[in-house]
Short mmCIF file of C-alpha atoms in Angstrom, two decimals:
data_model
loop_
_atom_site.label_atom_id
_atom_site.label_comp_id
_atom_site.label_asym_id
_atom_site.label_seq_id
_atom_site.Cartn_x
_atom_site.Cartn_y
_atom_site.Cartn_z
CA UNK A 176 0.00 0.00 0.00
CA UNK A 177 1.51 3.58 -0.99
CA UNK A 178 1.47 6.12 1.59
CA UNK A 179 1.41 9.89 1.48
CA UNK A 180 4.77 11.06 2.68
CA UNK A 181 3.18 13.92 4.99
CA UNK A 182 0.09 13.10 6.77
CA UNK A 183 -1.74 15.45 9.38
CA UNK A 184 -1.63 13.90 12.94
CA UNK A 185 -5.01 12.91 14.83
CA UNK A 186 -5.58 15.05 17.71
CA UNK A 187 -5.20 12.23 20.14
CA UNK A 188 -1.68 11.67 18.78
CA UNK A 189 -1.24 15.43 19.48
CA UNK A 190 -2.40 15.24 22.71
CA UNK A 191 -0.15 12.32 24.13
CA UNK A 192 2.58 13.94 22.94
CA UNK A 193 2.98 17.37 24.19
CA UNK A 194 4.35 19.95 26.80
CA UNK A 195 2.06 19.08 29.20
CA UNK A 196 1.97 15.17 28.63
CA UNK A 197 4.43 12.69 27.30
CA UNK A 198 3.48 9.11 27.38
CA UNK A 199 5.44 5.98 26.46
CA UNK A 200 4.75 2.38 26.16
CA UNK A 201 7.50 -0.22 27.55
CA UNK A 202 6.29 -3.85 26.36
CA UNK A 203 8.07 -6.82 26.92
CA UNK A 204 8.48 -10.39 25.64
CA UNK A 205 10.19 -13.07 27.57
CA UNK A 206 11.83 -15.41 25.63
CA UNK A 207 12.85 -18.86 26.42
CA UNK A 208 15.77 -18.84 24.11
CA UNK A 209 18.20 -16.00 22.72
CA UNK A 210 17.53 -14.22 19.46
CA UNK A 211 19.92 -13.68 16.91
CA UNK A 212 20.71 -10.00 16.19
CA UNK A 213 20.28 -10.21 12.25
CA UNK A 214 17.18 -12.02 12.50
CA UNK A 215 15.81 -9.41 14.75
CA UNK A 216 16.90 -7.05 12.22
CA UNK A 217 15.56 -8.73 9.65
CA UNK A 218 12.33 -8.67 11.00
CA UNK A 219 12.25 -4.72 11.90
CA UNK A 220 13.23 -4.47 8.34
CA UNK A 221 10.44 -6.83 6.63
CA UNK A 222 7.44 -7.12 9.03
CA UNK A 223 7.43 -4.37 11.83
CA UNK A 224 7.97 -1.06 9.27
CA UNK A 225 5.45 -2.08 6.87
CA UNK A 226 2.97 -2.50 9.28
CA UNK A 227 1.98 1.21 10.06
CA UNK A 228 3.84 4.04 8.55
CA UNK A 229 4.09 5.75 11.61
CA UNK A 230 6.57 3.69 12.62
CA UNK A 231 8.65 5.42 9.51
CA UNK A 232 7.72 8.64 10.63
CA UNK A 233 8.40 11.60 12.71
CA UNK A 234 6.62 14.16 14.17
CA UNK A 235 6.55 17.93 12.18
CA UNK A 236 5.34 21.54 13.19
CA UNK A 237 4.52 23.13 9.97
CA UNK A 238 4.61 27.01 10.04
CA UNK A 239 0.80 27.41 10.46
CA UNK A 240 1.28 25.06 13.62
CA UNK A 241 -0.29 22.05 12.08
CA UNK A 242 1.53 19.20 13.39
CA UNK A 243 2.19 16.26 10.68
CA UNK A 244 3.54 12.60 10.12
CA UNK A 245 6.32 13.26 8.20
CA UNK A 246 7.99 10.35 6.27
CA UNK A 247 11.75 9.77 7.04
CA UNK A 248 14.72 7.12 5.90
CA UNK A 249 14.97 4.77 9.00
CA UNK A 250 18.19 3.26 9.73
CA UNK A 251 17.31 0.40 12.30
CA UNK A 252 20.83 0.18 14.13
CA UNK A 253 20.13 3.41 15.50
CA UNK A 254 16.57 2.08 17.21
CA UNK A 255 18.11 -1.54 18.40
CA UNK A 256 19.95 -1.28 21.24
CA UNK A 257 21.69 -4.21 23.26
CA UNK A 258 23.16 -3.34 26.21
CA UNK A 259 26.36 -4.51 27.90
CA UNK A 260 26.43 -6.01 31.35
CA UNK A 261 29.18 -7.87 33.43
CA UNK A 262 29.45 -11.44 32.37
CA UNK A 263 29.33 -14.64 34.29
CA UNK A 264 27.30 -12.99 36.85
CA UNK A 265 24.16 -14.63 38.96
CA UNK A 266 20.66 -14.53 37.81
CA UNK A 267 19.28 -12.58 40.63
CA UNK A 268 22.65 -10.34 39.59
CA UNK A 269 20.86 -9.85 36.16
CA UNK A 270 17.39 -9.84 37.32
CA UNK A 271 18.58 -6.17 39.56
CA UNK A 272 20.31 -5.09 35.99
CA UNK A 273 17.25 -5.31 34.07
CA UNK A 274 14.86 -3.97 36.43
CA UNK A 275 17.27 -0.62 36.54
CA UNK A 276 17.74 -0.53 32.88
CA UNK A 277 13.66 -0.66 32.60
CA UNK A 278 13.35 1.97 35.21
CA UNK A 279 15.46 4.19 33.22
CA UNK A 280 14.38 3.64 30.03
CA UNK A 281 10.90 5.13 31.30
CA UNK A 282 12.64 8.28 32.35
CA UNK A 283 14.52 8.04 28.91
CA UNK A 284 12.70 10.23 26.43
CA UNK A 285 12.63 9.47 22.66
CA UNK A 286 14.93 11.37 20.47
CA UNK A 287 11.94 13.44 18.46
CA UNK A 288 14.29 13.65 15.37
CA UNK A 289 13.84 9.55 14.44
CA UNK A 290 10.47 7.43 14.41
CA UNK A 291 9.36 6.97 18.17
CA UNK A 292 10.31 4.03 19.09
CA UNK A 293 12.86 1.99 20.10
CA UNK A 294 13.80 -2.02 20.70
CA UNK A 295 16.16 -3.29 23.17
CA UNK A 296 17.64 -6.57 23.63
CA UNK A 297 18.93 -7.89 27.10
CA UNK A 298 20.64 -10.52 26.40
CA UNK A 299 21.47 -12.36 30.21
CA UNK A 300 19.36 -14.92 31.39
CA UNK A 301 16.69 -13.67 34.69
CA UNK A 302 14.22 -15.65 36.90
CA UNK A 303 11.55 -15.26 33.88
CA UNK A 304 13.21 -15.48 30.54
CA UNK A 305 16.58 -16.50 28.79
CA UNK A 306 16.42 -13.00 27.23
CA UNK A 307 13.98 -10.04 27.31
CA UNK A 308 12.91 -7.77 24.60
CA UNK A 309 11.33 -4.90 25.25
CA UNK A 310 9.77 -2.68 22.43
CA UNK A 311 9.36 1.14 23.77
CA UNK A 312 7.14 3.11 21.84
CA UNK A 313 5.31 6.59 22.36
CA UNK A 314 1.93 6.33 23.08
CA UNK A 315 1.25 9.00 20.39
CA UNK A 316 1.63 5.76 17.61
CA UNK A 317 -1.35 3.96 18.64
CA UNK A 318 -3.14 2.54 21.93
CA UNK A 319 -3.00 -0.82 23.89
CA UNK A 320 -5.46 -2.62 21.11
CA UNK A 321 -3.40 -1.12 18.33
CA UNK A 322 0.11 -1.81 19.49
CA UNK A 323 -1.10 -5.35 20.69
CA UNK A 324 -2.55 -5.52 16.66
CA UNK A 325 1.30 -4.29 15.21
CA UNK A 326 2.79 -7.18 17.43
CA UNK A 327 0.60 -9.68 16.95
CA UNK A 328 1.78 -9.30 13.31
CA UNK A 329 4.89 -9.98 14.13
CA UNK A 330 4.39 -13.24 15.88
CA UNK A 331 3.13 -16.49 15.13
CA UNK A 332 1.37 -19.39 16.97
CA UNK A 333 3.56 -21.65 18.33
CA UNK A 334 1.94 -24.60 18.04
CA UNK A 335 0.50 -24.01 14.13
CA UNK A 336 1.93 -21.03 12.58
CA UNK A 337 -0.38 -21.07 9.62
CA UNK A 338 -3.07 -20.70 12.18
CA UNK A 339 -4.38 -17.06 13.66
CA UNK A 340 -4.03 -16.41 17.55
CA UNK A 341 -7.31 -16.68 19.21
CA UNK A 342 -8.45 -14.13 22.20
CA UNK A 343 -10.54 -15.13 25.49
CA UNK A 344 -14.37 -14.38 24.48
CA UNK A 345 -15.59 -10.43 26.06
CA UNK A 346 -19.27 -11.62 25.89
CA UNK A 347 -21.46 -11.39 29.00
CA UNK A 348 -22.67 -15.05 30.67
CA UNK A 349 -26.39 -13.78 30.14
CA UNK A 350 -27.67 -11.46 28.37
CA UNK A 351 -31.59 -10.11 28.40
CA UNK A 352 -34.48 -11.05 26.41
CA UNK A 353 -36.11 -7.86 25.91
CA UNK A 354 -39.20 -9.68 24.60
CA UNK A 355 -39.85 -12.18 27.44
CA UNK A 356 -38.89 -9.36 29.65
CA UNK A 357 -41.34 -6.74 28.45
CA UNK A 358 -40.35 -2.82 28.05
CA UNK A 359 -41.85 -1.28 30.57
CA UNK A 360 -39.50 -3.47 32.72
CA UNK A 361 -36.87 -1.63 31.15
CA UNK A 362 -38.33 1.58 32.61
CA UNK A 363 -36.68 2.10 35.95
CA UNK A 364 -33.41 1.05 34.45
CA UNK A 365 -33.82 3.55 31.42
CA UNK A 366 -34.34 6.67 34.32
CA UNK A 367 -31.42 5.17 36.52
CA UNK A 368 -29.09 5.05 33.50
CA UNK A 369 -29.89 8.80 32.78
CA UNK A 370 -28.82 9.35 36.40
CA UNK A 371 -25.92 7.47 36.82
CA UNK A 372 -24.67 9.12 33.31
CA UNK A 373 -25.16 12.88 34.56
CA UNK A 374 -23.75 11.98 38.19
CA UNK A 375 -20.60 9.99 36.52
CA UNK A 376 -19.91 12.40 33.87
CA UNK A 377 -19.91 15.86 36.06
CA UNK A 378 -18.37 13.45 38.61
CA UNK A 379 -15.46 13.03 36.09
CA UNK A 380 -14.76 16.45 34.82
CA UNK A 381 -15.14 17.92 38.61
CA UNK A 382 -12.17 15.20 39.42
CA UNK A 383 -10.41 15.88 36.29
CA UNK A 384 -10.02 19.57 36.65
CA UNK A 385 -10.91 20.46 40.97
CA UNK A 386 -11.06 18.20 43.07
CA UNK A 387 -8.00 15.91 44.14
CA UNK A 388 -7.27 13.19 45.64
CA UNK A 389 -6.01 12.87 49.47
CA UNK A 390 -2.02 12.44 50.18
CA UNK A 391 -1.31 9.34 50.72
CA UNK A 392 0.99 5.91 51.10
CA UNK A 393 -0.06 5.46 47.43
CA UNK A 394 -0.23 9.12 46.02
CA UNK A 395 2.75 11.60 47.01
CA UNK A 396 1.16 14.59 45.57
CA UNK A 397 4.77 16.01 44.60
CA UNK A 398 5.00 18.50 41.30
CA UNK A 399 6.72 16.63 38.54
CA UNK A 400 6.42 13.01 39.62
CA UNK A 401 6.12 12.07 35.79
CA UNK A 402 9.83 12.77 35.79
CA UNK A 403 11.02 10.55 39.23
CA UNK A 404 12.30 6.94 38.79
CA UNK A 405 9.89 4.11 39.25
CA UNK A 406 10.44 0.98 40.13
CA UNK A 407 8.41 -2.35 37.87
CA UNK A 408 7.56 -5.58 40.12
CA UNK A 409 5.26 -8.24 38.60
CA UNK A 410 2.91 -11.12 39.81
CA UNK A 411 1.02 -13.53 38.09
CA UNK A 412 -2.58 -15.23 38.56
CA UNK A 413 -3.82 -18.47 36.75
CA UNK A 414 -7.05 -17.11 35.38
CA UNK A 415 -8.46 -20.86 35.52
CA UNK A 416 -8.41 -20.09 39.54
CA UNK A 417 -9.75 -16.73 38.70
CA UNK A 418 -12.66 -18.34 36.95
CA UNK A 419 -13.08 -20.80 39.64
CA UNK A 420 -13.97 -17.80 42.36
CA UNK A 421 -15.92 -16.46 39.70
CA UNK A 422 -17.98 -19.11 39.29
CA UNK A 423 -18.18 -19.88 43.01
CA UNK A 424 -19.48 -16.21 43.58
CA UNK A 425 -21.44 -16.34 40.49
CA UNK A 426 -20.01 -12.68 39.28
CA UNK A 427 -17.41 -12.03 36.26
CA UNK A 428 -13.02 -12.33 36.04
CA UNK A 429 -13.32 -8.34 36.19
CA UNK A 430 -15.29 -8.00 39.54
CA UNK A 431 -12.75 -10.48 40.72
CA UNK A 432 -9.11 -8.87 39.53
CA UNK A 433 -10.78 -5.36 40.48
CA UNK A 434 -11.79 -6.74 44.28
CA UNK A 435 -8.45 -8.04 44.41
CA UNK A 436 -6.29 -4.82 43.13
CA UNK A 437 -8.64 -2.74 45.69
CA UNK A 438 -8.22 -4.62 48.53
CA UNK A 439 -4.71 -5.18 48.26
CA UNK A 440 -4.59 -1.30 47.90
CA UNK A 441 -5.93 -0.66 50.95
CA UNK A 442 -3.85 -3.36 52.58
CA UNK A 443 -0.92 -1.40 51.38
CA UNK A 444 -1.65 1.62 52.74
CA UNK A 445 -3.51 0.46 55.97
CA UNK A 446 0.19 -1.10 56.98
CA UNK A 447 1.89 1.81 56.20
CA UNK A 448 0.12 3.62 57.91
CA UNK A 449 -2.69 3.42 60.03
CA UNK A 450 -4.63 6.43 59.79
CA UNK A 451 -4.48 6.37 55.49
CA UNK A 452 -7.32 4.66 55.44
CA UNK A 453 -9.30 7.28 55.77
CA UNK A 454 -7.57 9.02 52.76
CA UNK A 455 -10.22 9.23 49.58
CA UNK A 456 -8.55 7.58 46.70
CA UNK A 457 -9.71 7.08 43.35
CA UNK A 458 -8.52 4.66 40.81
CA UNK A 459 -8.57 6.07 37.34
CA UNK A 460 -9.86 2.93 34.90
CA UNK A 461 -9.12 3.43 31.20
CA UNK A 462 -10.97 2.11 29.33
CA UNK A 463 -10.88 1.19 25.16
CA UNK A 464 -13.89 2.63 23.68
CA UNK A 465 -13.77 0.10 20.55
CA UNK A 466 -16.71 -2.53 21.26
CA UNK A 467 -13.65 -5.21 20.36
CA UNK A 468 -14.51 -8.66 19.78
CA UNK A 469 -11.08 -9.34 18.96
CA UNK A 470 -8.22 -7.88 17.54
CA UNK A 471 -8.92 -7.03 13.75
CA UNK A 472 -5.61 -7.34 11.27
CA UNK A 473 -3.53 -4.42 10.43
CA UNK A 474 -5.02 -4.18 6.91
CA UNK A 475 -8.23 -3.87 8.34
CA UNK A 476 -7.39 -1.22 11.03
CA UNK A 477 -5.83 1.23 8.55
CA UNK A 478 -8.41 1.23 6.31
CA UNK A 479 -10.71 3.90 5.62
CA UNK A 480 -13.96 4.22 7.85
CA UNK A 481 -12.32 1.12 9.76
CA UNK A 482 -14.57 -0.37 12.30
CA UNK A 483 -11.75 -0.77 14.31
CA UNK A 484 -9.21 1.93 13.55
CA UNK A 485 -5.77 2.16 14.26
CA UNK A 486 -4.85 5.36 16.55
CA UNK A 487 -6.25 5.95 20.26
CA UNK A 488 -9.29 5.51 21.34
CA UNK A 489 -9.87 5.37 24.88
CA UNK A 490 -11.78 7.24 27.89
CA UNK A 491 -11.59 7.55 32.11
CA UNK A 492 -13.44 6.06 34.47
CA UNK A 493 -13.16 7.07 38.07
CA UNK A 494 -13.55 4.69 40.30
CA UNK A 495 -13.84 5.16 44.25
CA UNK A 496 -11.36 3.09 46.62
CA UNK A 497 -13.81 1.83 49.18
CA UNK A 498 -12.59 2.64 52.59
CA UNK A 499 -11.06 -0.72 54.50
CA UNK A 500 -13.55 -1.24 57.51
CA UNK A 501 -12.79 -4.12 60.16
CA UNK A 502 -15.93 -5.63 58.75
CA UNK A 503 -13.86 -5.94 55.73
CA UNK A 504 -10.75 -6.76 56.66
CA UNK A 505 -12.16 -10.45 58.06
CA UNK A 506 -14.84 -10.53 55.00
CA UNK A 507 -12.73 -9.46 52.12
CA UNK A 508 -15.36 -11.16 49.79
CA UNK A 509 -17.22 -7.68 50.21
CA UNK A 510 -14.62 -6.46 47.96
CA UNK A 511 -15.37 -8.36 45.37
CA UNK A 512 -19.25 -7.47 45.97
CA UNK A 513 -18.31 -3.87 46.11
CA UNK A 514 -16.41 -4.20 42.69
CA UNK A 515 -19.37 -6.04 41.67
CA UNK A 516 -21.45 -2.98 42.28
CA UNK A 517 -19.51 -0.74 41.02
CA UNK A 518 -18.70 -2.26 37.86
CA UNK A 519 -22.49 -3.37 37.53
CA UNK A 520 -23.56 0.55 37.46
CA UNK A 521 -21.03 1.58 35.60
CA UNK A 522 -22.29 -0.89 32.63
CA UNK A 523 -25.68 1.53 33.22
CA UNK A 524 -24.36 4.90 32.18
CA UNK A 525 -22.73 6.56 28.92
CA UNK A 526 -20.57 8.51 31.04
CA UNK A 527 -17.48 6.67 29.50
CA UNK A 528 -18.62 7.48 25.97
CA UNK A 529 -19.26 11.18 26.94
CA UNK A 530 -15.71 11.44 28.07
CA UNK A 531 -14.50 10.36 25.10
CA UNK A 532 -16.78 12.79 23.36
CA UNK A 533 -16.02 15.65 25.71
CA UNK A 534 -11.89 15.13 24.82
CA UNK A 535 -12.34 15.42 21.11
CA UNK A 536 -14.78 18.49 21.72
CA UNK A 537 -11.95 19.97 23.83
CA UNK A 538 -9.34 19.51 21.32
CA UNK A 539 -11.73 20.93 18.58
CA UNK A 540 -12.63 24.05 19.95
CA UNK A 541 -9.14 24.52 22.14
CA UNK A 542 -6.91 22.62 20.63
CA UNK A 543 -4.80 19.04 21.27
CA UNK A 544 -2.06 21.33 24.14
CA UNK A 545 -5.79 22.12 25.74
CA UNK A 546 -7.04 18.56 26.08
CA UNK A 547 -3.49 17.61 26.82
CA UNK A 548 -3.43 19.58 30.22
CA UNK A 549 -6.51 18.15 30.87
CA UNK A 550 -5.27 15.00 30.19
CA UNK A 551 -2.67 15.36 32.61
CA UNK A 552 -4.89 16.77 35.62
CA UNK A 553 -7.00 13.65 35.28
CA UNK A 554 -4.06 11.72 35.80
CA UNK A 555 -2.41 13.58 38.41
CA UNK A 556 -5.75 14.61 40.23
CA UNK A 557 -6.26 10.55 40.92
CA UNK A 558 -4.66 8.42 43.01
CA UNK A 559 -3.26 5.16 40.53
CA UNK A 560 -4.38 4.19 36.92
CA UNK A 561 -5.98 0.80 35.95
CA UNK A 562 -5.06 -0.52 32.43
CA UNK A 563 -5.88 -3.87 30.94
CA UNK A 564 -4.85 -5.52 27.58
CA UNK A 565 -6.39 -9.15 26.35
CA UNK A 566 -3.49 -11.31 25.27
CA UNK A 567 -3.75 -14.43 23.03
CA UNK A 568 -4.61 -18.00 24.89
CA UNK A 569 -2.41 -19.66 22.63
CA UNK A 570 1.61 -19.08 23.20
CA UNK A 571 3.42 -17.25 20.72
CA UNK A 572 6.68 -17.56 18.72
CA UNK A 573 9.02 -14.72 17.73
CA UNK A 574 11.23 -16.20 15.00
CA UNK A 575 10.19 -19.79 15.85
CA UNK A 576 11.34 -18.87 19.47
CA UNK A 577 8.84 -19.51 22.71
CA UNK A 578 7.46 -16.74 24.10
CA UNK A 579 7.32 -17.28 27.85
CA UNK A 580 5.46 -14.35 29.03
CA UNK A 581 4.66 -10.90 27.94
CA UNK A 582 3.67 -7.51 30.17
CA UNK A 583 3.71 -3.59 29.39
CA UNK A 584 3.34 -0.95 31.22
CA UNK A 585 3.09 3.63 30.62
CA UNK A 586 5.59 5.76 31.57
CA UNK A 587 5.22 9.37 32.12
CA UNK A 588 1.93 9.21 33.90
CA UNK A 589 1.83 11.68 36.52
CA UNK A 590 1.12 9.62 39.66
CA UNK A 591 2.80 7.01 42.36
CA UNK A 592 1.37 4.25 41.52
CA UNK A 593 0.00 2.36 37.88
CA UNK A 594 -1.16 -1.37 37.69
CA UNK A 595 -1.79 -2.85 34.11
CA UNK A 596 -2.55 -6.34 33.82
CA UNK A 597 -2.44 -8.20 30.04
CA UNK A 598 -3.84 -12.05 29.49
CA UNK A 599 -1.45 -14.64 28.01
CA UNK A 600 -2.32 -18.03 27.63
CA UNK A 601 -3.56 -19.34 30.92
CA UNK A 602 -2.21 -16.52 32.99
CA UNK A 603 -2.67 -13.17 34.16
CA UNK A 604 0.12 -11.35 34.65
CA UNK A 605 0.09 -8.06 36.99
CA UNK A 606 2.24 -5.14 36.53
CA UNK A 607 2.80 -2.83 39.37
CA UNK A 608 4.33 0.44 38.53
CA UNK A 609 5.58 2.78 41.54
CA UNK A 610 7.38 5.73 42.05
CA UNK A 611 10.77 4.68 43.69
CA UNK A 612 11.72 5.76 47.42
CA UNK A 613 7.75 6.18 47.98
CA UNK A 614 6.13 3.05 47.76
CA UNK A 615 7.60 -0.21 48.41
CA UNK A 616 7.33 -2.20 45.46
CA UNK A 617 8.14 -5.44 47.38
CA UNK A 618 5.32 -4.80 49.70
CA UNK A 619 2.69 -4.03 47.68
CA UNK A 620 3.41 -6.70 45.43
CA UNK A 621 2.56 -8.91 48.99
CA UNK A 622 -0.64 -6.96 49.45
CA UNK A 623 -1.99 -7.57 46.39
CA UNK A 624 -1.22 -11.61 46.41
CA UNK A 625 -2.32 -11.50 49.94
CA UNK A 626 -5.63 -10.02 48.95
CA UNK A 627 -5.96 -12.77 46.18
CA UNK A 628 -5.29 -15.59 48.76
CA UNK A 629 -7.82 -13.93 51.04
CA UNK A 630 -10.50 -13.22 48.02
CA UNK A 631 -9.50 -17.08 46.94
CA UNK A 632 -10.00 -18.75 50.63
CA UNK A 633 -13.04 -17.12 51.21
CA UNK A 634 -14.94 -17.97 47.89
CA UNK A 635 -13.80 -21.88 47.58
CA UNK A 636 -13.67 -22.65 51.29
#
């Protein structure tokens, strides 16, 4: 397909990429064997540029201030970078190297005069993988669903290459019969959603532009904590025992995951300190606002009037920490009910899809450094961000080698804490994202699997 070599940039590229708000994406693949350089190479050269031609472009202010894609000569040795550690060292030596190498490639800013991205190769052997890779791309080239599409077209199934990657099913259990139901049953819900839309939508822009969030354990409230070091710590779930307390409280993987993250939040924060838990603290959910069923090919995403189009298309969701009672603490299956709830009344309002309305109609009439700042005083107004991606359930290859596991997470978001989460094969895997010297990565990471254990005991006793 021939491309235009100037295009004009989408606002919501604009707006990710600004004064006011820079935002990267770190992903990473863990293989279980090493990767040649050249065939890496090879494939940057043959499969990963073709696939979007931002990824050959870089960003232009023409004189009238309209910013542009701009179409550039990319020489791929000066995006592949392999770094050099001490040899014959321990892998709990080279699990501490690669944890501070990712922690400052998120403070690391893109060079703006080459295509934003990067890929780096560690090469030493940690707990999790025989090497990493870890692609780092602005946020400004597409979203989670369209940077999960690029890779996926990069990698094959392992077990039948000729065969496409499926994705775990995003349909509800049940779903009404409006006919056997009648419509006048539909009524009370019709008014409530009406409600629940005004009060979650002026609830939103109030928290995105007045009213913050408390200090604390989780949310240092310092100026410019975009630009501080953070420190990366993951965990991992089996989703079959996910669906197994699902199915034992009769309510979905998300209510689960979300009852989990929330009470493991307040765990955190009740232990460091005993009077935080009277602290207000939102969680800031984003959320995708394709309906996805799955994740459509490249071809299909950069078409025109493309039911799923490539770019970024997401909204915010604020969502309330519930306050850690001593009720709770011994019944931590209210979490789950209180995620339930939440998540339940959330599904009966358009506030989401307003959001996403009211960002474009900000960058229309004030323009994408406008919508940008506001951008960034959602983000920094709230106490941690929520982020999810759907991975494959089968396991991938990258040139015919296993991919072990695979995790991303955002840097440059203004706040103390992020958790993403992505679903790979039988696993969830759970990224937690702090700002170093505040929280203790260590002992969140325990809250959090503590709260699962708890959530888990509870349900299946």
């Amino acid at each position: 397909m021939e491309f235009e070599q100037e295009e004009p940039m989408s606002p919501s590229a604009q707006y990710l990429k600004s004064s006011e708000l820079s935002l990267t994406i770190l992903g990473i693949l863990e293989l279980e064997a090493p990767i040649d350089e050249s065939i890496a190479m090879q494939l940057l050269k043959d499969v990963f540029l073709p696939i979007n031609h931002r990824f050959s472009s870089i960003m232009v202010s023409k004189k009238s201030g309209a910013k542009i894609w701009k179409r550039v000569e990319v020489n791929l040795k000066d995006h592949v970078n392999v770094p050099v550690f001490p040899s014959g060292m321990s892998t709990q030596y080279y699990d501490e190297c690669f944890n501070e190498y990712l922690s400052k490639l998120a403070l690391d800013q893109l060079p703006e005069n080459r295509p934003l991205w990067e890929i780096h190769i560690i090469k030493y052997p940690t707990k999790n993988a025989a090497e990493n890779l870890i692609f780092k791309l602005h946020h400004s080239l597409g979203d989670g669903y369209s940077l999960m599409g690029a890779l996926l077209s990069c990698l094959q199934r392992l077990d039948n290459p000729s065969m496409p990657l499926t994705f775990p099913s995003r349909q509800s259990n049940s779903k009404p019969n409006l006919y056997s139901q009648g419509f006048f049953r539909h009524v009370p819900g019709f008014f409530s959603g009406l409600i629940n839309t005004a009060y979650d939508f002026g609830w939103n822009v109030l928290k995105s532009s007045l009213i913050e969030d408390d200090i604390s354990p989780i949310r240092s409230g310092d100026e410019g904590v975009e630009l501080r070091p953070i420190v990366i710590t993951t965990t991992t779930f089996s989703i079959e025992h996910i669906k197994q307390i699902k199915t034992k409280l009769q309510v979905t993987i998300n209510d689960v995951i979300t009852g989990v993250i929330i009470f493991g939040t307040r765990l955190y924060m009740q232990r460091d300190n005993q009077d935080s838990n009277k602290a207000n603290c939102t969680a800031l959910v984003l959320l995708n606002t394709r309906a996805i069923g799955g994740y459509k090919s490249v071809n299909d995403m950069i078409k025109p009037n493309a039911e799923m189009p490539w770019g970024n298309r997401f909204a915010f969701l604020h969502v309330s920490i519930p306050k850690l009672s001593a009720f709770e603490l011994n019944n931590p299956l209210e979490f789950v009910d209180k995620a339930r709830q939440l998540i339940k009344r959330q599904r009966n309002s358009a506030s989401v899809y307003l959001t996403g309305q009211f960002l474009r109609t900000i960058a229309k009439l004030r323009g994408p450094e406008a919508t940008s700042k506001y951008i960034y005083g959602t983000l920094n107004n709230s106490s941690l961000t929520i982020s999810n991606v759907m991975g494959p359930v089968e396991q991938m290859a990258l040139a015919n080698i296993p991919i072990k596991g695979l995790y991303f997470n955002v840097a440059g978001v203004p706040q103390s804490l992020q958790v993403t989460m992505v679903s790979y094969v039988d696993k969830l895997r759970i990224v937690m994202s702090v700002e170093k010297d505040f929280i203790d990565p260590n002992k969140f990471k325990s809250c959090i699997e503590y709260a699962f254990e708890a959530i888990s005991k509870a349900a299946l006793e």
